[in-house]
């Protein structure tokens, strides 16, 4: 209606109309005033970030070493096929456009499946296959994956080929080119989420890997890449991500939360520093934790500079769990702010495999099952690791004997050929078994579950004694008159089984009644007390040789020889060449547990 309509009205009409108009104007004004008192509802947005870690080549709920469905005492199930089903459920619940899927590393090593496509039918070969883990994760729709230390186990060429096959970035803000000190992989990933009637929500994922790579895979990365600490690099990158407009910052860290390091002071950086990153670096909302193979549904850490809570979560390894970070955001003062974060985990055993993943990768799986079931020899008796943690058993002697033979052959004709060769091995598995009768690749693979390679180091008698004393810390001090419970006898200080070493070629007692550091007794070589100055060639795996486990002297010892062939492969070759696996060809009793000189067993 025209604003000047009043001039066309009669006086009485104007008067009456004036009252009416006044009333009409007054009502909206009152309503407006009332509305002004009530603030408009804030724009809100719910976002879910899903996460896995330490997948280690597990696509199906299958145990390649036992040739059967995976099972453990807790009834867990594993594999990306199960995770895919969980992810589909979450996307259905939350809306796919409101979810993000990330991983915290250790993807392409850990099962015969990953070994097969790295070594037997390698993805790096011309016209080679697509890595099954790349195929599975592409199909599931991962958005970004942090580098784990085991990504480097097969060398940078294999890692780069895997990266090329992935539809998502491999993140590593602290994986730097050794010459330029610039990131050798993308440091971060940013994704925008559309919100009707408001600016998009920008989510940044910062990827951090483990400094221990410099030790554990020294042969592949030395002179090529360096790996500074997570705290240092997070402090560099998080402010940059915030300045780029990130409303949410999530760190995907291949680093545990305990604040400890297995390599001692061999590196100036902490191995398990995820909680320290949360505590020290402002601006982080959540951290997906990896590397430690533990389950932490939710861990709350207070940032010491801002007082804000950072939410951490570590889903159980091997795709047994899926972490959910549920974010609630609010738009106020022209920006999105994280109002709350809650972390929970979902269990793979509660769902079935995603048929899409089964259809896509069953053929690859079947090829590997056939490969590991190849017969390579015959065993005269059953060999098992059941008692290997506390008794010198023949099955571990098989490892040390193979290593001795390989090193002796490698050093033949060199200046060190006349030196005695001794060997190290660990009881990696408590359930490994080589049955009497036919021996397959999977039987031998279950004995040596890691893709370690062999190194020869020059060590003295004194250094070896210190090495053995350190190893003997694995046992719980037990008085001579105390009952012995084998389930409580080992893993003192939470030391894992793989950081307890046998040493063949020497004879010695471990007196567990004595305090750590004073346990090695009757140490001898060839029946005579060990000479501190005598030199030995020490056959040792690359993890230990490079400082893994922080054993003394070995990392700094002179390296005489090394190779890239896995010890597991050398064992299979040795058994194949022999044809018959008979303990009399390799077994010896080199050590025993005692208490005040009396044998425990």
Coordinates of C-alpha atoms in Angstrom, one line a residue:
X1 CA 0.0 0.0 0.0
X2 CA 1.4 3.5 -0.9
X3 CA 2.8 5.4 2.1
X4 CA 0.8 8.6 1.3
X5 CA -2.6 6.9 1.2
X6 CA -3.8 9.0 4.2
X7 CA -4.4 12.1 2.1
X8 CA -7.2 10.4 0.2
X9 CA -9.2 9.6 3.3
X10 CA -11.9 11.8 5.0
X11 CA -11.3 13.4 8.3
X12 CA -13.4 10.9 10.2
X13 CA -11.8 8.1 8.2
X14 CA -8.4 9.5 9.0
X15 CA -9.2 9.7 12.6
X16 CA -10.6 6.3 12.8
X17 CA -8.0 5.0 10.5
X18 CA -5.4 6.8 12.5
X19 CA -6.3 4.7 15.5
X20 CA -6.3 1.6 13.4
X21 CA -2.9 2.4 11.8
X22 CA -1.4 3.3 15.1
X23 CA -2.5 0.0 16.5
X24 CA -1.2 -1.9 13.5
X25 CA 2.2 -0.2 13.8
X26 CA 2.4 -0.6 17.5
X27 CA 1.9 -4.4 17.4
X28 CA 4.9 -5.2 15.1
X29 CA 7.1 -2.8 17.0
X30 CA 6.3 -4.6 20.2
X31 CA 6.9 -7.9 18.6
X32 CA 10.2 -6.7 17.2
X33 CA 11.2 -5.5 20.6
X34 CA 10.2 -8.8 22.1
X35 CA 12.2 -10.6 19.4
X36 CA 15.2 -8.4 20.0
X37 CA 15.2 -9.6 23.6
X38 CA 15.3 -13.2 22.5
X39 CA 18.6 -14.0 20.7
X40 CA 18.2 -16.0 17.5
X41 CA 19.0 -19.7 17.8
X42 CA 22.7 -20.3 17.1
X43 CA 23.7 -22.3 14.0
X44 CA 24.9 -25.7 15.1
X45 CA 26.7 -28.5 13.3
X46 CA 27.4 -32.1 14.3
X47 CA 30.5 -33.8 12.8
X48 CA 31.9 -37.3 13.3
X49 CA 35.5 -38.2 12.6
X50 CA 36.1 -42.0 12.4
X51 CA 39.5 -43.5 12.9
X52 CA 41.4 -46.8 12.8
X53 CA 45.1 -47.5 13.4
X54 CA 47.7 -50.3 13.1
X55 CA 45.8 -52.2 10.5
X56 CA 48.9 -54.2 9.7
X57 CA 47.5 -55.8 6.5
X58 CA 44.4 -57.2 8.1
X59 CA 41.6 -57.2 5.6
X60 CA 39.7 -60.3 6.7
X61 CA 39.1 -62.0 10.0
X62 CA 41.7 -64.6 9.1
X63 CA 44.8 -66.0 10.8
X64 CA 47.2 -66.9 8.0
X65 CA 49.6 -68.5 10.5
X66 CA 46.9 -71.0 11.7
X67 CA 45.0 -71.2 8.4
X68 CA 41.7 -70.5 10.1
X69 CA 39.4 -67.8 11.2
X70 CA 41.0 -65.4 13.7
X71 CA 40.0 -66.0 17.3
X72 CA 41.3 -64.8 20.6
X73 CA 40.3 -65.3 24.3
X74 CA 38.2 -62.2 24.2
X75 CA 36.2 -63.1 21.1
X76 CA 37.6 -60.3 19.1
X77 CA 37.3 -60.1 15.3
X78 CA 39.5 -58.1 13.0
X79 CA 39.8 -56.9 9.4
X80 CA 38.9 -54.0 7.2
X81 CA 35.9 -55.9 5.8
X82 CA 34.4 -55.6 9.3
X83 CA 35.4 -52.0 9.7
X84 CA 33.8 -51.2 6.4
X85 CA 30.4 -52.4 7.8
X86 CA 30.9 -50.3 10.9
X87 CA 31.8 -47.3 8.7
X88 CA 28.7 -47.8 6.6
X89 CA 26.5 -47.9 9.7
X90 CA 28.0 -44.6 11.0
X91 CA 27.6 -42.9 7.7
X92 CA 23.9 -44.0 7.6
X93 CA 23.3 -42.7 11.1
X94 CA 25.2 -39.4 10.8
X95 CA 24.9 -38.7 7.1
X96 CA 27.9 -39.4 4.9
X97 CA 28.4 -35.7 4.3
X98 CA 28.9 -35.2 8.0
X99 CA 31.7 -37.8 8.5
X100 CA 35.4 -38.1 7.9
X101 CA 37.5 -41.3 8.0
X102 CA 41.2 -41.4 8.9
X103 CA 43.9 -43.8 10.1
X104 CA 47.0 -43.4 12.2
X105 CA 49.4 -45.7 10.4
X106 CA 51.1 -49.1 10.1
X107 CA 49.2 -50.2 7.1
X108 CA 51.3 -52.2 4.7
X109 CA 53.2 -54.6 7.0
X110 CA 52.2 -57.3 9.4
X111 CA 50.6 -60.3 7.7
X112 CA 51.6 -62.7 5.0
X113 CA 49.2 -60.8 2.8
X114 CA 51.3 -57.6 3.0
X115 CA 54.5 -59.6 2.7
X116 CA 53.3 -61.3 -0.5
X117 CA 52.5 -58.1 -2.3
X118 CA 55.8 -56.5 -1.2
X119 CA 58.1 -59.3 -1.9
X120 CA 56.6 -62.3 -3.8
X121 CA 54.4 -60.5 -6.2
X122 CA 55.6 -56.9 -5.5
X123 CA 53.5 -53.9 -6.3
X124 CA 56.7 -52.2 -7.5
X125 CA 57.1 -54.6 -10.5
X126 CA 56.3 -53.3 -13.9
X127 CA 52.6 -54.0 -14.4
X128 CA 52.5 -55.2 -10.7
X129 CA 49.3 -55.6 -8.7
X130 CA 47.4 -53.0 -6.7
X131 CA 48.2 -53.4 -3.1
X132 CA 45.2 -55.0 -1.3
X133 CA 45.3 -52.4 1.5
X134 CA 45.1 -49.6 -1.1
X135 CA 42.2 -51.3 -2.8
X136 CA 40.3 -51.9 0.4
X137 CA 40.9 -48.4 1.9
X138 CA 40.0 -46.8 -1.4
X139 CA 36.8 -48.8 -1.6
X140 CA 35.9 -47.9 2.0
X141 CA 36.6 -44.2 1.3
X142 CA 39.3 -43.2 3.7
X143 CA 40.0 -39.4 3.6
X144 CA 43.6 -39.4 4.9
X145 CA 46.1 -41.8 6.6
X146 CA 49.1 -41.0 8.7
X147 CA 52.4 -42.7 8.0
X148 CA 53.4 -45.5 10.5
X149 CA 56.9 -46.7 11.1
X150 CA 56.2 -50.0 9.5
X151 CA 55.3 -48.2 6.2
X152 CA 59.1 -48.0 5.7
X153 CA 59.9 -51.7 6.3
X154 CA 60.0 -52.5 2.6
X155 CA 61.9 -49.4 1.5
X156 CA 60.9 -46.0 0.2
X157 CA 60.2 -47.3 -3.3
X158 CA 57.5 -49.7 -2.1
X159 CA 56.0 -47.0 0.1
X160 CA 55.9 -44.5 -2.8
X161 CA 54.2 -47.0 -5.0
X162 CA 51.6 -47.7 -2.3
X163 CA 51.1 -43.9 -2.0
X164 CA 50.6 -43.7 -5.7
X165 CA 47.9 -46.3 -5.6
X166 CA 45.9 -44.6 -2.8
X167 CA 43.0 -42.3 -3.4
X168 CA 43.8 -40.5 -0.2
X169 CA 47.0 -38.7 1.0
X170 CA 49.6 -40.3 3.3
X171 CA 50.4 -37.7 5.9
X172 CA 53.7 -37.1 7.7
X173 CA 54.4 -33.6 8.9
X174 CA 57.6 -34.8 10.7
X175 CA 58.8 -37.0 7.8
X176 CA 61.3 -34.6 6.3
X177 CA 63.6 -34.7 3.3
X178 CA 67.1 -35.0 4.8
X179 CA 68.6 -32.3 2.6
X180 CA 65.9 -29.7 2.4
X181 CA 64.2 -30.4 5.8
X182 CA 60.9 -29.9 4.0
X183 CA 58.1 -32.5 4.4
X184 CA 58.6 -35.5 2.1
X185 CA 54.9 -36.3 2.4
X186 CA 51.8 -34.0 2.7
X187 CA 51.8 -32.6 6.3
X188 CA 48.0 -32.1 6.5
X189 CA 44.6 -32.6 4.8
X190 CA 41.7 -30.1 4.9
X191 CA 38.1 -30.9 4.1
X192 CA 35.2 -28.5 4.0
X193 CA 31.7 -29.5 5.3
X194 CA 28.8 -27.5 3.9
X195 CA 26.2 -26.1 6.4
X196 CA 23.0 -24.6 5.0
X197 CA 22.7 -20.9 5.8
X198 CA 26.3 -20.7 7.3
X199 CA 29.9 -20.8 6.2
X200 CA 31.4 -24.2 5.7
X201 CA 33.1 -26.0 8.5
X202 CA 36.8 -26.5 7.8
X203 CA 38.4 -29.6 9.3
X204 CA 42.2 -30.1 9.3
X205 CA 43.9 -33.4 9.9
X206 CA 47.6 -33.2 10.8
X207 CA 49.6 -36.4 10.3
X208 CA 52.5 -37.2 12.5
X209 CA 54.7 -40.3 12.4
X210 CA 57.2 -42.0 14.7
X211 CA 60.7 -40.7 15.2
X212 CA 61.9 -44.3 15.8
X213 CA 61.8 -44.8 12.0
X214 CA 65.3 -43.3 12.0
X215 CA 66.5 -46.3 14.1
X216 CA 64.2 -49.1 13.1
X217 CA 64.6 -48.6 9.3
X218 CA 67.9 -46.9 9.3
X219 CA 69.0 -48.9 6.2
X220 CA 66.3 -47.4 4.1
X221 CA 66.0 -43.8 5.4
X222 CA 69.5 -42.8 6.5
X223 CA 70.7 -39.8 4.5
X224 CA 67.3 -39.6 2.8
X225 CA 64.8 -38.7 5.5
X226 CA 64.8 -37.4 9.1
X227 CA 62.0 -37.6 11.7
X228 CA 61.9 -34.9 14.3
X229 CA 59.7 -35.0 17.4
X230 CA 56.0 -34.9 17.3
X231 CA 55.7 -32.0 19.8
X232 CA 58.0 -29.8 17.8
X233 CA 56.3 -30.3 14.5
X234 CA 52.8 -30.1 15.9
X235 CA 53.8 -26.7 17.4
X236 CA 54.9 -25.6 14.0
X237 CA 51.9 -26.8 12.0
X238 CA 48.8 -26.4 14.2
X239 CA 49.1 -22.5 14.3
X240 CA 49.4 -22.6 10.5
X241 CA 46.3 -24.7 10.1
X242 CA 44.4 -22.3 12.4
X243 CA 45.6 -19.3 10.4
X244 CA 44.4 -21.1 7.3
X245 CA 40.9 -21.0 8.8
X246 CA 40.7 -24.5 10.2
X247 CA 37.7 -24.6 12.6
X248 CA 38.6 -28.1 13.8
X249 CA 42.1 -29.6 14.1
X250 CA 42.5 -33.3 14.5
X251 CA 45.9 -34.9 14.8
X252 CA 46.5 -38.4 13.5
X253 CA 49.6 -39.5 15.4
X254 CA 51.4 -42.8 15.0
X255 CA 52.7 -42.5 18.5
X256 CA 51.3 -43.9 21.8
X257 CA 50.2 -41.9 24.8
X258 CA 52.5 -43.2 27.5
X259 CA 55.4 -40.8 27.2
X260 CA 57.9 -43.6 27.0
X261 CA 60.5 -44.7 24.4
X262 CA 61.7 -48.3 23.7
X263 CA 64.9 -46.9 22.3
X264 CA 66.0 -45.1 25.5
X265 CA 68.1 -42.1 24.8
X266 CA 69.2 -43.3 21.3
X267 CA 67.1 -40.5 19.9
X268 CA 66.3 -37.0 21.4
X269 CA 62.6 -37.5 20.6
X270 CA 60.0 -39.4 22.5
X271 CA 58.5 -42.5 20.9
X272 CA 55.0 -42.4 22.5
X273 CA 54.3 -38.7 22.8
X274 CA 50.6 -38.2 21.7
X275 CA 49.5 -37.1 25.2
X276 CA 52.5 -34.7 25.4
X277 CA 51.4 -33.2 22.1
X278 CA 47.9 -32.6 23.5
X279 CA 49.4 -31.2 26.7
X280 CA 51.9 -28.9 25.1
X281 CA 50.5 -27.7 21.8
X282 CA 47.5 -25.3 21.8
X283 CA 44.8 -25.5 19.2
X284 CA 44.2 -29.2 18.9
X285 CA 40.7 -30.6 19.4
X286 CA 41.3 -34.3 19.2
X287 CA 44.1 -36.9 18.6
X288 CA 43.7 -40.3 17.0
X289 CA 46.5 -42.3 18.7
X290 CA 48.3 -45.2 17.2
X291 CA 51.5 -47.4 17.5
X292 CA 51.0 -48.8 21.0
X293 CA 48.4 -51.6 20.0
X294 CA 46.3 -50.8 23.0
X295 CA 42.6 -49.7 23.3
X296 CA 41.8 -46.4 24.8
X297 CA 38.2 -45.4 24.1
X298 CA 38.7 -41.9 25.5
X299 CA 41.5 -40.1 27.2
X300 CA 41.1 -36.5 28.3
X301 CA 44.3 -34.3 28.4
X302 CA 44.3 -30.7 29.6
X303 CA 46.4 -28.3 27.5
X304 CA 48.8 -26.6 29.9
X305 CA 48.7 -23.3 28.0
X306 CA 45.0 -22.9 27.3
X307 CA 43.4 -25.1 29.9
X308 CA 41.2 -26.6 27.2
X309 CA 40.5 -30.4 27.1
X310 CA 41.9 -32.4 24.2
X311 CA 40.2 -35.7 23.5
X312 CA 42.4 -38.7 22.6
X313 CA 41.3 -42.1 21.5
X314 CA 43.2 -45.2 20.3
X315 CA 41.1 -48.0 18.6
X316 CA 42.5 -51.5 19.1
X317 CA 44.9 -52.6 16.3
X318 CA 44.2 -54.9 13.4
X319 CA 40.9 -53.2 12.6
X320 CA 39.3 -54.7 15.8
X321 CA 37.8 -51.3 16.7
X322 CA 36.7 -48.1 15.1
X323 CA 37.0 -44.8 17.0
X324 CA 34.3 -42.2 16.7
X325 CA 35.0 -38.6 17.6
X326 CA 31.6 -36.8 17.8
X327 CA 32.0 -33.0 17.5
X328 CA 29.4 -30.5 18.3
X329 CA 30.1 -27.1 16.8
X330 CA 28.3 -23.7 17.2
X331 CA 28.5 -20.6 14.9
X332 CA 28.9 -17.4 16.8
X333 CA 30.7 -14.1 16.4
X334 CA 31.2 -15.0 12.7
X335 CA 33.1 -18.3 13.2
X336 CA 32.6 -21.9 14.0
X337 CA 33.7 -23.1 17.5
X338 CA 34.0 -26.6 18.8
X339 CA 31.6 -26.8 21.7
X340 CA 32.2 -30.4 22.7
X341 CA 34.0 -33.6 21.6
X342 CA 33.2 -37.1 22.7
X343 CA 35.1 -40.2 21.8
X344 CA 33.8 -43.8 21.7
X345 CA 34.7 -47.0 20.0
X346 CA 32.7 -49.5 18.0
X347 CA 33.6 -53.2 18.0
X348 CA 34.3 -55.2 14.8
X349 CA 33.0 -58.4 16.3
X350 CA 29.5 -57.0 16.4
X351 CA 29.2 -56.9 12.6
X352 CA 29.7 -59.1 9.6
X353 CA 32.1 -58.5 6.7
X354 CA 31.1 -56.0 4.1
X355 CA 30.3 -58.1 1.0
X356 CA 31.7 -55.4 -1.2
X357 CA 35.1 -55.8 0.3
X358 CA 34.9 -59.6 0.2
X359 CA 34.1 -59.5 -3.5
X360 CA 36.9 -57.0 -4.2
X361 CA 39.7 -58.8 -2.4
X362 CA 38.9 -62.5 -1.8
X363 CA 41.0 -63.5 -4.8
X364 CA 44.1 -61.7 -3.4
X365 CA 43.4 -63.4 -0.1
X366 CA 43.1 -66.8 -1.6
X367 CA 46.4 -66.4 -3.5
X368 CA 48.2 -65.7 -0.2
X369 CA 46.5 -68.6 1.6
X370 CA 47.7 -71.0 -1.1
X371 CA 51.2 -69.5 -0.9
X372 CA 51.6 -69.9 2.9
X373 CA 50.4 -73.5 2.7
X374 CA 53.2 -74.6 0.5
X375 CA 55.2 -77.5 2.0
X376 CA 58.9 -76.8 2.3
X377 CA 60.1 -79.7 4.5
X378 CA 59.3 -82.3 7.1
X379 CA 59.8 -82.1 10.9
X380 CA 60.8 -85.1 12.9
X381 CA 58.9 -83.8 16.0
X382 CA 56.6 -81.0 17.1
X383 CA 58.4 -77.8 18.0
X384 CA 56.6 -75.1 20.0
X385 CA 57.2 -71.7 21.7
X386 CA 54.8 -72.3 24.6
X387 CA 57.6 -72.4 27.1
X388 CA 60.1 -70.2 25.2
X389 CA 59.9 -67.2 27.5
X390 CA 61.5 -69.0 30.4
X391 CA 63.2 -72.1 28.9
X392 CA 65.8 -72.6 26.2
X393 CA 63.6 -74.5 23.6
X394 CA 64.7 -75.9 20.2
X395 CA 62.3 -73.8 18.1
X396 CA 64.2 -70.6 19.0
X397 CA 67.5 -72.4 18.4
X398 CA 66.3 -72.9 14.9
X399 CA 66.3 -69.1 14.4
X400 CA 69.8 -68.6 15.9
X401 CA 71.3 -71.4 13.9
X402 CA 69.9 -70.1 10.6
X403 CA 71.3 -66.7 11.4
X404 CA 74.7 -68.1 12.4
X405 CA 74.9 -70.0 9.1
X406 CA 73.9 -67.1 7.0
X407 CA 76.4 -64.7 8.6
X408 CA 79.2 -67.3 8.5
X409 CA 78.6 -67.7 4.7
X410 CA 78.5 -64.0 4.2
X411 CA 81.8 -63.3 6.0
X412 CA 83.7 -66.2 4.4
X413 CA 86.9 -64.9 3.0
X414 CA 86.8 -61.6 4.9
X415 CA 89.1 -60.5 7.6
X416 CA 86.5 -61.4 10.2
X417 CA 85.9 -64.9 8.9
X418 CA 87.9 -66.5 11.8
X419 CA 85.9 -64.9 14.6
X420 CA 83.3 -67.0 16.4
X421 CA 79.7 -66.2 15.4
X422 CA 77.0 -66.0 18.0
X423 CA 73.4 -65.2 17.5
X424 CA 70.4 -63.4 19.0
X425 CA 66.6 -64.3 18.8
X426 CA 63.5 -63.5 20.7
X427 CA 60.3 -65.5 21.6
X428 CA 58.0 -63.4 19.4
X429 CA 55.0 -65.6 19.8
X430 CA 53.6 -67.7 22.6
X431 CA 51.6 -69.9 20.4
X432 CA 53.8 -70.7 17.4
X433 CA 54.1 -74.3 16.5
X434 CA 55.9 -76.4 13.9
X435 CA 54.0 -79.7 13.7
X436 CA 55.6 -83.1 13.3
X437 CA 55.4 -84.1 9.6
X438 CA 54.9 -81.6 6.8
X439 CA 56.2 -78.1 7.4
X440 CA 54.7 -75.1 5.5
X441 CA 55.7 -71.6 4.9
X442 CA 53.0 -70.5 7.3
X443 CA 54.4 -72.7 10.1
X444 CA 57.8 -71.0 9.7
X445 CA 56.2 -67.5 9.3
X446 CA 54.4 -67.9 12.6
X447 CA 57.7 -68.4 14.3
X448 CA 59.1 -65.1 13.0
X449 CA 56.2 -62.8 12.7
X450 CA 58.2 -59.6 12.0
X451 CA 59.8 -58.6 8.6
X452 CA 63.2 -58.2 10.3
X453 CA 66.5 -58.6 8.3
X454 CA 69.9 -59.8 9.4
X455 CA 72.9 -57.7 10.5
X456 CA 76.4 -58.8 11.7
X457 CA 78.0 -56.6 14.4
X458 CA 81.4 -56.8 16.1
X459 CA 81.1 -57.2 19.8
X460 CA 83.4 -57.9 22.8
X461 CA 82.8 -60.3 25.6
X462 CA 82.3 -57.5 28.1
X463 CA 79.7 -55.9 25.8
X464 CA 77.8 -59.2 25.4
X465 CA 77.7 -59.6 29.2
X466 CA 76.1 -56.2 29.5
X467 CA 73.7 -57.1 26.7
X468 CA 72.6 -60.3 28.5
X469 CA 72.2 -58.4 31.9
X470 CA 69.9 -56.0 30.2
X471 CA 67.9 -58.7 28.6
X472 CA 67.6 -60.5 31.9
X473 CA 65.6 -57.5 33.3
X474 CA 62.7 -59.2 31.5
X475 CA 62.3 -61.6 34.5
X476 CA 60.5 -60.7 37.7
X477 CA 62.8 -61.0 40.7
X478 CA 61.7 -64.2 42.5
X479 CA 63.1 -65.3 45.9
X480 CA 64.6 -68.8 46.1
X481 CA 61.8 -70.0 48.4
X482 CA 58.9 -68.4 46.5
X483 CA 56.5 -70.4 44.4
X484 CA 57.0 -70.0 40.7
X485 CA 54.1 -68.9 38.6
X486 CA 55.2 -68.8 34.9
X487 CA 52.4 -66.4 34.0
X488 CA 53.9 -63.9 36.4
X489 CA 57.5 -64.7 35.9
X490 CA 58.2 -62.5 32.8
X491 CA 57.5 -59.1 31.3
X492 CA 58.9 -57.1 34.3
X493 CA 58.4 -53.4 33.8
X494 CA 55.9 -54.3 31.0
X495 CA 58.8 -55.3 28.8
X496 CA 57.3 -57.1 25.7
X497 CA 58.4 -60.6 24.8
X498 CA 60.1 -59.3 21.6
X499 CA 62.5 -57.3 23.8
X500 CA 63.8 -60.4 25.6
X501 CA 66.8 -62.1 23.8
X502 CA 68.3 -65.5 23.7
X503 CA 72.0 -65.5 22.8
X504 CA 73.3 -68.7 21.3
X505 CA 76.9 -69.8 21.2
X506 CA 77.5 -68.8 24.9
X507 CA 76.4 -70.7 28.0
X508 CA 75.0 -68.8 31.0
X509 CA 72.6 -68.9 33.9
X510 CA 70.1 -66.2 34.7
X511 CA 69.7 -66.0 38.5
X512 CA 66.2 -64.5 39.0
X513 CA 66.6 -64.3 42.8
X514 CA 69.2 -61.5 42.2
X515 CA 68.3 -57.9 41.4
X516 CA 68.4 -56.8 37.8
X517 CA 71.9 -56.0 36.6
X518 CA 73.4 -58.9 38.7
X519 CA 71.8 -61.9 37.2
X520 CA 74.1 -63.4 34.6
X521 CA 76.2 -66.2 36.2
X522 CA 78.7 -68.8 34.8
X523 CA 79.0 -67.0 31.5
X524 CA 81.3 -69.0 29.3
X525 CA 82.4 -69.6 25.7
X526 CA 83.6 -73.1 24.7
X527 CA 83.6 -74.2 28.3
X528 CA 85.9 -71.4 29.6
X529 CA 84.9 -68.2 31.4
X530 CA 84.2 -65.5 28.9
X531 CA 87.1 -63.2 28.2
X532 CA 85.9 -59.6 28.3
X533 CA 88.3 -58.6 25.5
X534 CA 87.5 -61.5 23.1
X535 CA 85.8 -60.4 19.9
X536 CA 82.7 -62.0 18.4
X537 CA 80.5 -61.6 15.4
X538 CA 77.0 -61.0 16.6
X539 CA 74.2 -62.1 14.3
X540 CA 71.3 -59.8 15.2
X541 CA 68.1 -58.5 13.6
X542 CA 68.0 -55.0 12.1
X543 CA 65.5 -53.8 14.8
X544 CA 67.9 -54.6 17.6
X545 CA 71.0 -53.6 15.6
X546 CA 69.6 -50.1 15.1
X547 CA 68.8 -49.6 18.8
X548 CA 65.3 -51.1 19.0
X549 CA 64.7 -52.1 22.7
X550 CA 67.6 -49.9 23.8
X551 CA 69.9 -52.9 24.3
X552 CA 73.4 -51.7 25.3
X553 CA 76.4 -51.4 22.8
X554 CA 74.8 -53.1 19.8
X555 CA 73.6 -50.0 18.0
X556 CA 77.1 -48.3 18.3
X557 CA 79.0 -51.5 17.5
X558 CA 80.8 -51.8 14.1
X559 CA 78.6 -53.2 11.4
X560 CA 80.4 -55.9 9.4
X561 CA 77.6 -56.9 7.1
X562 CA 73.8 -56.6 6.5
X563 CA 71.2 -57.7 4.0
X564 CA 67.6 -56.9 2.9
X565 CA 66.3 -60.5 2.8
X566 CA 63.9 -61.2 5.7
X567 CA 65.1 -63.6 8.4
X568 CA 61.8 -65.4 7.9
X569 CA 62.8 -66.1 4.3
X570 CA 66.2 -67.3 5.4
X571 CA 64.5 -69.8 7.8
X572 CA 62.3 -71.1 4.9
X573 CA 65.4 -71.4 2.6
X574 CA 67.3 -73.3 5.3
X575 CA 64.5 -75.7 6.0
X576 CA 63.9 -76.2 2.2
X577 CA 67.6 -77.0 1.7
X578 CA 67.7 -79.4 4.6
X579 CA 64.4 -81.1 3.7
X580 CA 64.2 -82.6 7.1
X581 CA 63.8 -80.4 10.3
X582 CA 65.5 -82.4 13.1
X583 CA 66.4 -80.7 16.4
X584 CA 69.7 -82.6 16.6
X585 CA 70.8 -80.4 13.7
X586 CA 70.3 -77.1 15.5
X587 CA 69.2 -77.4 19.1
X588 CA 71.4 -76.8 22.1
X589 CA 70.8 -75.8 25.8
X590 CA 72.7 -72.5 26.2
X591 CA 71.0 -70.9 29.2
X592 CA 68.7 -71.7 32.1
X593 CA 66.9 -69.9 34.9
X594 CA 68.3 -70.4 38.4
X595 CA 67.7 -69.1 41.9
X596 CA 70.9 -68.8 44.0
X597 CA 72.4 -71.4 41.7
X598 CA 69.5 -73.9 41.8
X599 CA 67.7 -74.4 38.5
X600 CA 64.1 -73.2 38.4
X601 CA 63.0 -75.9 36.1

